[in-house]
Amino acid sequence: QVQLMESGGGFVQPGGSLNLSCVPSGNIFGINVVGWYRQAPGKGRELVATMSSNGHTNYGDSVKGRFTISGDNAKNTVLLQMSSLKPEDTANYYCYANLRDYTSQWRDYWGQGTQVIVSS
């Protein structure tokens, strides 16, 4: 069983910063891509940031220059550093991973989501 455990969501004022963490756990035999997506009320899920196994990063246009994705291999953690937050960043943030599980197949996994609210 594979799980993506998210933490770090909460309430922050506009212009503030917040960090999200994701820890993949379980029977994992390789990770291709990890990252974050978000979904605001009444909207579809959109890309925030991803990082591939070779270190290549990809960001959604709305967060470029404000958010940074990184990995801590020692702690097996994916970190999303968010700064200069805007009210339009308010959403549920989902950790995502494409990984090889106990079936030896590459599959997409999602976390339960963590809420970020940016408001004054």
Coordinates of N, CA and C in Angstrom, one line a residue:
Q1 N 0.8 -1.2 0.0 CA 0.0 0.0 0.0 C 0.9 1.2 0.0
V2 N 0.6 2.2 -0.9 CA 1.3 3.4 -1.0 C 0.5 4.5 -0.5
Q3 N 1.1 5.4 0.3 CA 0.4 6.6 0.8 C 1.3 7.8 0.5
L4 N 0.6 8.9 0.3 CA 1.3 10.2 0.2 C 0.8 11.1 1.3
M5 N 1.6 11.3 2.3 CA 1.2 12.0 3.5 C 1.5 13.5 3.4
E6 N 0.5 14.4 3.4 CA 0.7 15.8 3.2 C 0.6 16.5 4.6
S7 N 1.3 17.6 4.7 CA 1.2 18.5 5.9 C 1.6 19.9 5.6
G8 N 1.2 20.8 6.4 CA 1.6 22.2 6.3 C 0.6 23.2 5.8
G9 N -0.6 22.7 5.4 CA -1.6 23.7 5.0 C -2.0 24.6 6.2
G10 N -2.8 25.6 5.8 CA -3.3 26.5 6.9 C -3.8 27.8 6.3
F11 N -3.9 28.8 7.2 CA -4.3 30.1 6.9 C -3.2 31.1 6.9
V12 N -3.1 31.9 5.9 CA -2.0 32.9 5.8 C -2.6 34.2 5.2
Q13 N -2.0 35.3 5.5 CA -2.4 36.6 4.9 C -1.8 36.8 3.6
P14 N -2.4 37.6 2.7 CA -1.7 37.9 1.4 C -0.3 38.4 1.6
G15 N 0.6 38.0 0.8 CA 2.0 38.4 0.9 C 2.8 37.5 1.8
G16 N 2.1 36.6 2.5 CA 2.8 35.7 3.4 C 3.4 34.5 2.7
S17 N 4.0 33.6 3.6 CA 4.6 32.4 3.1 C 4.1 31.2 3.8
L18 N 4.2 30.0 3.2 CA 3.7 28.8 3.7 C 4.5 27.6 3.1
N19 N 4.8 26.6 3.8 CA 5.5 25.4 3.3 C 4.6 24.2 3.4
L20 N 4.5 23.4 2.3 CA 3.8 22.1 2.3 C 4.9 21.0 2.2
S21 N 4.6 19.9 2.9 CA 5.4 18.7 2.8 C 4.6 17.5 2.4
C22 N 5.3 16.6 1.7 CA 4.7 15.4 1.3 C 5.7 14.3 1.5
V23 N 5.3 13.2 2.1 CA 6.1 12.1 2.4 C 5.5 10.8 1.8
P24 N 6.1 10.3 0.7 CA 5.6 9.0 0.1 C 6.0 7.9 1.0
S25 N 5.2 6.9 1.3 CA 5.5 5.8 2.1 C 4.8 4.5 1.5
G26 N 5.3 3.4 2.0 CA 4.8 2.1 1.5 C 5.7 1.4 0.6
N27 N 5.2 0.4 -0.1 CA 6.0 -0.4 -1.0 C 6.3 0.3 -2.3
I28 N 7.3 1.1 -2.3 CA 7.7 1.9 -3.5 C 9.0 1.5 -4.0
F29 N 9.1 1.2 -5.3 CA 10.3 0.6 -5.9 C 10.9 1.6 -7.0
G30 N 10.4 2.8 -6.9 CA 11.0 3.8 -7.9 C 10.0 4.9 -8.0
I31 N 10.5 6.2 -8.1 CA 9.7 7.3 -8.3 C 10.1 8.1 -9.6
N32 N 9.2 8.3 -10.4 CA 9.4 9.0 -11.7 C 9.2 10.5 -11.5
V33 N 8.1 10.9 -11.0 CA 7.7 12.3 -10.8 C 7.0 12.5 -9.5
V34 N 7.3 13.6 -8.8 CA 6.5 14.0 -7.6 C 6.2 15.4 -7.8
G35 N 5.1 15.8 -7.1 CA 4.7 17.2 -7.3 C 3.4 17.6 -6.5
W36 N 2.9 18.7 -6.9 CA 1.7 19.3 -6.3 C 0.8 19.8 -7.4
Y37 N -0.5 19.5 -7.1 CA -1.6 20.1 -7.9 C -2.5 20.8 -6.9
R38 N -3.4 21.6 -7.4 CA -4.3 22.3 -6.5 C -5.7 22.4 -7.2
Q39 N -6.7 22.5 -6.4 CA -8.1 22.7 -6.9 C -8.8 23.7 -6.0
A40 N -9.2 24.8 -6.6 CA -10.0 25.8 -5.9 C -11.5 25.5 -6.0
P41 N -12.3 26.0 -5.1 CA -13.7 25.7 -5.2 C -14.3 26.1 -6.6
G42 N -15.0 25.2 -7.2 CA -15.7 25.4 -8.4 C -14.8 25.4 -9.6
K43 N -13.5 25.0 -9.4 CA -12.6 25.0 -10.5 C -12.0 23.6 -10.7
G44 N -11.3 23.3 -11.8 CA -10.7 22.1 -12.0 C -9.3 22.0 -11.4
R45 N -8.7 20.8 -11.3 CA -7.4 20.6 -10.7 C -6.3 21.2 -11.7
E46 N -5.4 21.9 -11.1 CA -4.4 22.5 -12.0 C -3.0 22.2 -11.4
L47 N -2.0 22.2 -12.3 CA -0.6 22.0 -12.0 C -0.1 23.2 -11.1
V48 N 0.6 22.8 -10.0 CA 1.4 23.8 -9.2 C 2.8 23.6 -9.6
A49 N 3.4 22.4 -9.3 CA 4.8 22.2 -9.6 C 5.1 20.7 -9.5
T50 N 6.0 20.2 -10.4 CA 6.4 18.9 -10.4 C 7.9 18.8 -10.5
M51 N 8.5 17.7 -10.0 CA 9.9 17.5 -10.1 C 10.1 16.0 -10.5
S52 N 10.9 15.8 -11.5 CA 11.2 14.5 -12.0 C 12.4 13.9 -11.3
S53 N 12.6 12.6 -11.6 CA 13.7 11.9 -10.9 C 15.1 12.5 -11.3
N54 N 15.2 13.1 -12.5 CA 16.4 13.7 -12.9 C 16.6 15.1 -12.4
G55 N 15.7 15.6 -11.6 CA 15.8 16.9 -11.0 C 15.1 18.0 -11.8
H56 N 14.5 17.7 -13.0 CA 13.9 18.7 -13.8 C 12.6 19.1 -13.1
T57 N 12.4 20.4 -13.0 CA 11.2 21.0 -12.4 C 10.3 21.7 -13.4
N58 N 9.0 21.7 -13.1 CA 8.0 22.3 -14.0 C 7.0 23.0 -13.1
Y59 N 6.7 24.3 -13.4 CA 5.7 25.1 -12.6 C 4.6 25.5 -13.4
G60 N 3.4 25.7 -12.8 CA 2.3 26.3 -13.4 C 2.6 27.8 -13.6
D61 N 2.0 28.4 -14.6 CA 2.3 29.8 -14.9 C 2.0 30.7 -13.8
S62 N 0.9 30.4 -13.0 CA 0.4 31.3 -12.0 C 1.3 31.3 -10.8
V63 N 2.2 30.4 -10.6 CA 3.1 30.3 -9.4 C 4.5 30.5 -9.7
K64 N 4.9 30.6 -11.0 CA 6.3 30.8 -11.3 C 6.9 32.0 -10.7
G65 N 8.1 31.8 -10.1 CA 8.8 32.9 -9.4 C 8.3 33.1 -8.0
R66 N 7.3 32.4 -7.5 CA 6.8 32.5 -6.2 C 6.9 31.2 -5.4
F67 N 6.7 30.1 -6.1 CA 6.8 28.8 -5.4 C 8.0 28.1 -5.9
T68 N 8.5 27.2 -4.9 CA 9.7 26.4 -5.2 C 9.5 25.0 -4.7
I69 N 9.7 24.0 -5.6 CA 9.6 22.6 -5.2 C 11.0 22.0 -5.1
S70 N 11.2 21.2 -4.0 CA 12.5 20.6 -3.8 C 12.3 19.3 -3.1
G71 N 13.3 18.5 -3.1 CA 13.3 17.2 -2.5 C 14.4 17.0 -1.5
D72 N 14.0 16.3 -0.4 CA 15.0 16.0 0.7 C 15.1 14.4 0.7
N73 N 16.1 13.9 0.0 CA 16.2 12.5 -0.2 C 16.4 11.8 1.2
A74 N 17.2 12.5 2.1 CA 17.4 11.8 3.4 C 16.2 11.7 4.2
K75 N 15.2 12.6 4.0 CA 14.0 12.5 4.8 C 12.8 12.0 3.9
N76 N 13.2 11.6 2.6 CA 12.2 11.1 1.7 C 11.0 12.1 1.7
T77 N 11.2 13.4 1.6 CA 10.2 14.4 1.6 C 10.2 15.3 0.4
V78 N 9.1 15.7 -0.1 CA 9.0 16.6 -1.1 C 8.4 17.9 -0.5
L79 N 9.1 19.0 -0.7 CA 8.7 20.3 -0.1 C 8.3 21.3 -1.1
L80 N 7.2 22.0 -0.8 CA 6.7 23.1 -1.7 C 6.8 24.4 -0.8
Q81 N 7.7 25.2 -1.2 CA 7.8 26.5 -0.5 C 7.0 27.6 -1.3
M82 N 6.1 28.2 -0.6 CA 5.2 29.1 -1.3 C 5.4 30.5 -0.6
S83 N 5.6 31.5 -1.5 CA 5.8 32.8 -0.9 C 5.0 33.8 -1.8
S84 N 4.9 35.1 -1.3 CA 4.1 36.1 -1.9 C 2.7 35.6 -2.3
L85 N 2.1 34.9 -1.3 CA 0.8 34.3 -1.5 C -0.3 35.3 -1.8
K86 N -1.2 34.9 -2.7 CA -2.3 35.7 -3.1 C -3.6 35.0 -2.8
P87 N -4.7 35.8 -2.6 CA -6.0 35.2 -2.4 C -6.3 34.1 -3.4
E88 N -5.9 34.3 -4.6 CA -6.2 33.3 -5.7 C -5.4 32.0 -5.5
D89 N -4.5 32.0 -4.6 CA -3.8 30.7 -4.3 C -4.6 29.8 -3.4
T90 N -5.7 30.3 -2.9 CA -6.6 29.6 -2.0 C -7.1 28.3 -2.7
A91 N -6.9 27.2 -2.1 CA -7.3 25.9 -2.8 C -6.9 24.7 -1.9
N92 N -7.4 23.6 -2.3 CA -6.9 22.3 -1.7 C -5.7 21.9 -2.5
Y93 N -4.6 21.6 -1.8 CA -3.3 21.2 -2.5 C -3.1 19.7 -2.3
Y94 N -2.9 19.1 -3.5 CA -2.7 17.6 -3.5 C -1.3 17.2 -3.9
C95 N -0.7 16.4 -3.1 CA 0.5 15.8 -3.5 C 0.3 14.7 -4.5
Y96 N 1.2 14.6 -5.5 CA 1.1 13.7 -6.6 C 2.4 12.9 -6.8
A97 N 2.3 11.7 -7.2 CA 3.5 10.9 -7.5 C 3.2 9.9 -8.6
N98 N 4.1 9.8 -9.5 CA 4.1 8.7 -10.5 C 5.2 7.8 -10.0
L99 N 4.8 6.6 -9.6 CA 5.8 5.7 -9.0 C 5.6 4.2 -9.3
R100 N 6.6 3.4 -9.1 CA 6.4 2.0 -9.3 C 6.1 1.3 -7.9
D101 N 5.0 0.6 -7.9 CA 4.6 0.1 -6.6 C 4.8 -1.4 -6.6
Y102 N 4.2 -2.2 -5.7 CA 4.5 -3.6 -5.5 C 4.1 -4.4 -6.7
T103 N 3.3 -3.9 -7.6 CA 2.9 -4.6 -8.8 C 3.9 -4.5 -9.9
S104 N 4.9 -3.7 -9.6 CA 6.0 -3.4 -10.6 C 5.5 -2.5 -11.7
Q105 N 4.3 -2.0 -11.6 CA 3.7 -1.0 -12.6 C 3.9 0.4 -12.1
W106 N 4.1 1.3 -13.1 CA 4.2 2.7 -12.8 C 2.7 3.2 -12.7
R107 N 2.4 3.8 -11.6 CA 1.0 4.3 -11.4 C 1.0 5.7 -10.8
D108 N -0.1 6.4 -11.0 CA -0.3 7.7 -10.4 C -0.9 7.6 -9.0
Y109 N -0.4 8.3 -8.0 CA -1.0 8.3 -6.7 C -1.2 9.7 -6.3
W110 N -2.2 9.9 -5.4 CA -2.6 11.2 -4.9 C -2.7 11.2 -3.4
G111 N -2.4 12.3 -2.8 CA -2.6 12.5 -1.4 C -4.1 12.9 -1.1
Q112 N -4.4 13.0 0.1 CA -5.8 13.4 0.5 C -6.1 14.9 0.3
G113 N -5.0 15.6 0.3 CA -5.2 17.1 0.1 C -5.0 17.8 1.4
T114 N -4.5 19.0 1.3 CA -4.3 19.9 2.5 C -4.8 21.3 2.0
Q115 N -5.5 21.9 2.9 CA -6.2 23.2 2.5 C -5.3 24.4 2.8
V116 N -5.2 25.3 1.8 CA -4.5 26.6 2.0 C -5.5 27.7 1.8
I117 N -5.5 28.6 2.7 CA -6.5 29.7 2.6 C -5.6 31.0 2.8
V118 N -5.7 31.9 1.8 CA -5.0 33.1 1.8 C -6.0 34.2 1.8
S119 N -6.0 34.9 3.0 CA -7.1 35.9 3.2 C -6.6 36.9 4.2
S120 N -7.1 38.2 4.1 CA -6.8 39.2 5.1 C -8.0 39.2 6.1

